[in-house]
Amino acid sequence: MQKGKGRTSRIRRRKLCRSSEPRGVNESHKSEFIELRKWLKARKFQDSNLAPACFPGTGRGLMSQTSLQEGQMIISLPESCLLTTDTVIRSYLGAYITKWKPPPSPLLALCTFLVSEKHAGDRSLWKPYLEILPKAYTCPVCLEPEVVNLLPTSLKAKAEAQRAHVQEFFASSRDFFSSLQPLFVEAVDSIFSYSALLWAWCTVNTRAVYLRPRQRECLSAEPDTCALAPYLDLLNHSPHVQVKAAFNEETHSYEIRTTSRWRKHEEVFICYGPHDNQQLFLEYGFVSIHNPHACVYVSREILVKYLPSRDKQMDKKISILKDHGYIENLTFGWDGPSWRLLTALKLLCLEAEKFTCWKKVLLGEVISDTNEKTSLDIAQKICCYFIEETNAMLQKVSHMKAEKEALINQLTLVESLWMEELKILRASAETLHSLQTAFT
């Protein structure tokens, strides 16, 4: 038998490979997790599958205590452990919520409870859970304006809209907060500050699980679908796994089953959904490395940047793309330009005598080799433009990191987003080069 080809050699190689993988450091011994376990146990939660740990790259998460098989229950969290609007309405806040008109939103009810309980400190029944929640978040709404200015254009616009939304949420809630003054010795303005509400809003937005919609007379008509799930919400996201997660009406527990296998002491992941990195950054405040759903968006302005300005049919072509939904969600991905982007470019590159074929373009038909080649050439120019712009932004981020040490964590996150986009653009450029070669 050839050396290194036997069963023993294969096992040795697998062990070496596994041992080289970054391992998490078990944090079950830490006081905050000891208290959380006691708190959960008192609420009928028992778990031997998972343990809190700190992992390189992802930070705090949950580690498998034993091998987990496909289809196995990862975690089953009793309803008594969930923080929902039911929890809030049953609390000291219930009477104030019930009589307030117009009815508060489910989100406001949850945020108010979080701020109030955090203010209560040691007196809070939810202290063990509150103690392990992040003290600060990295969603764009929490970033400094000069850092937001370094985001990709499309994400920057969404980040600014997100900030405006939270500011309006705070402003519209202040009268309700004032009505709670009888509950507190301190002035409510000092308790329910913008920073306190922002923390609560981010907690719900980044950590809540989905429940079946419910409707309550004392709350507004907005969907009441969020629940905070202590301990379960330590599970980090990976786009490479699939799980089945839902509230089980029979067991009255929120349950997650894996469709993957996990070895002992591995980090166990769940999937928040097939989100690209800009969406993950916006909603959760992180970037997923090697995310298969990651992409780079092409705006209308960039789409037409390298097209001939003398094209008299350009306005009509743009109008057709708009009418048929081909002016947005045009992207470069790991496999190259998306079908939607190439289709839009093929229509925009139609020669005057071929313009009547625009319906065939939208159906995916090839009009001519000239049209195919021209659209690929334009796509390559756009891709190269993005590569240059991305490198320039990475230089800006690098310079700011050197100058503003206090913003290093925020800037590192933005840098990772641009780095992932650069990898995608380089992969797309290679794909486009291969496609172009077919026409030379």
Short mmCIF file of C-alpha atoms in Angstrom, two decimals, residues 6 21 41-43 56 72 80 94 102 130 144 174 178 187 215-216 236 248 263-264 288 306 318 327 343 352 382 405:
data_model
loop_
_atom_site.label_atom_id
_atom_site.label_comp_id
_atom_site.label_asym_id
_atom_site.label_seq_id
_atom_site.Cartn_x
_atom_site.Cartn_y
_atom_site.Cartn_z
CA GLY A 6 -4.24 3.80 4.43
CA GLU A 21 -9.65 24.44 13.73
CA LYS A 41 -33.69 26.12 35.62
CA ALA A 42 -36.22 27.82 37.91
CA ARG A 43 -38.30 28.39 34.77
CA PRO A 56 -12.33 33.40 17.56
CA GLN A 72 -31.81 16.45 16.64
CA SER A 80 -41.96 30.75 30.73
CA GLY A 94 -49.70 46.52 32.09
CA PRO A 102 -53.66 55.50 21.04
CA LEU A 130 -30.12 41.45 31.17
CA GLU A 144 -20.70 57.57 14.50
CA ARG A 174 -41.95 60.48 25.07
CA SER A 178 -44.05 60.57 30.91
CA ALA A 187 -37.46 61.70 36.45
CA GLN A 215 -53.58 40.77 18.28
CA ARG A 216 -54.36 42.53 21.58
CA ASN A 236 -24.69 32.95 16.14
CA ASN A 248 -44.34 24.42 19.43
CA ARG A 263 -19.07 17.46 16.55
CA LYS A 264 -18.47 17.82 20.26
CA SER A 288 -20.47 37.20 7.44
CA TYR A 306 -20.31 53.58 -19.51
CA ILE A 318 -34.66 52.96 -18.78
CA ILE A 327 -33.72 48.84 -12.40
CA THR A 343 -30.27 41.34 -18.82
CA ALA A 352 -31.35 51.09 -32.76
CA ILE A 382 -18.51 48.69 -14.16
CA GLU A 405 -8.33 54.93 17.79
#
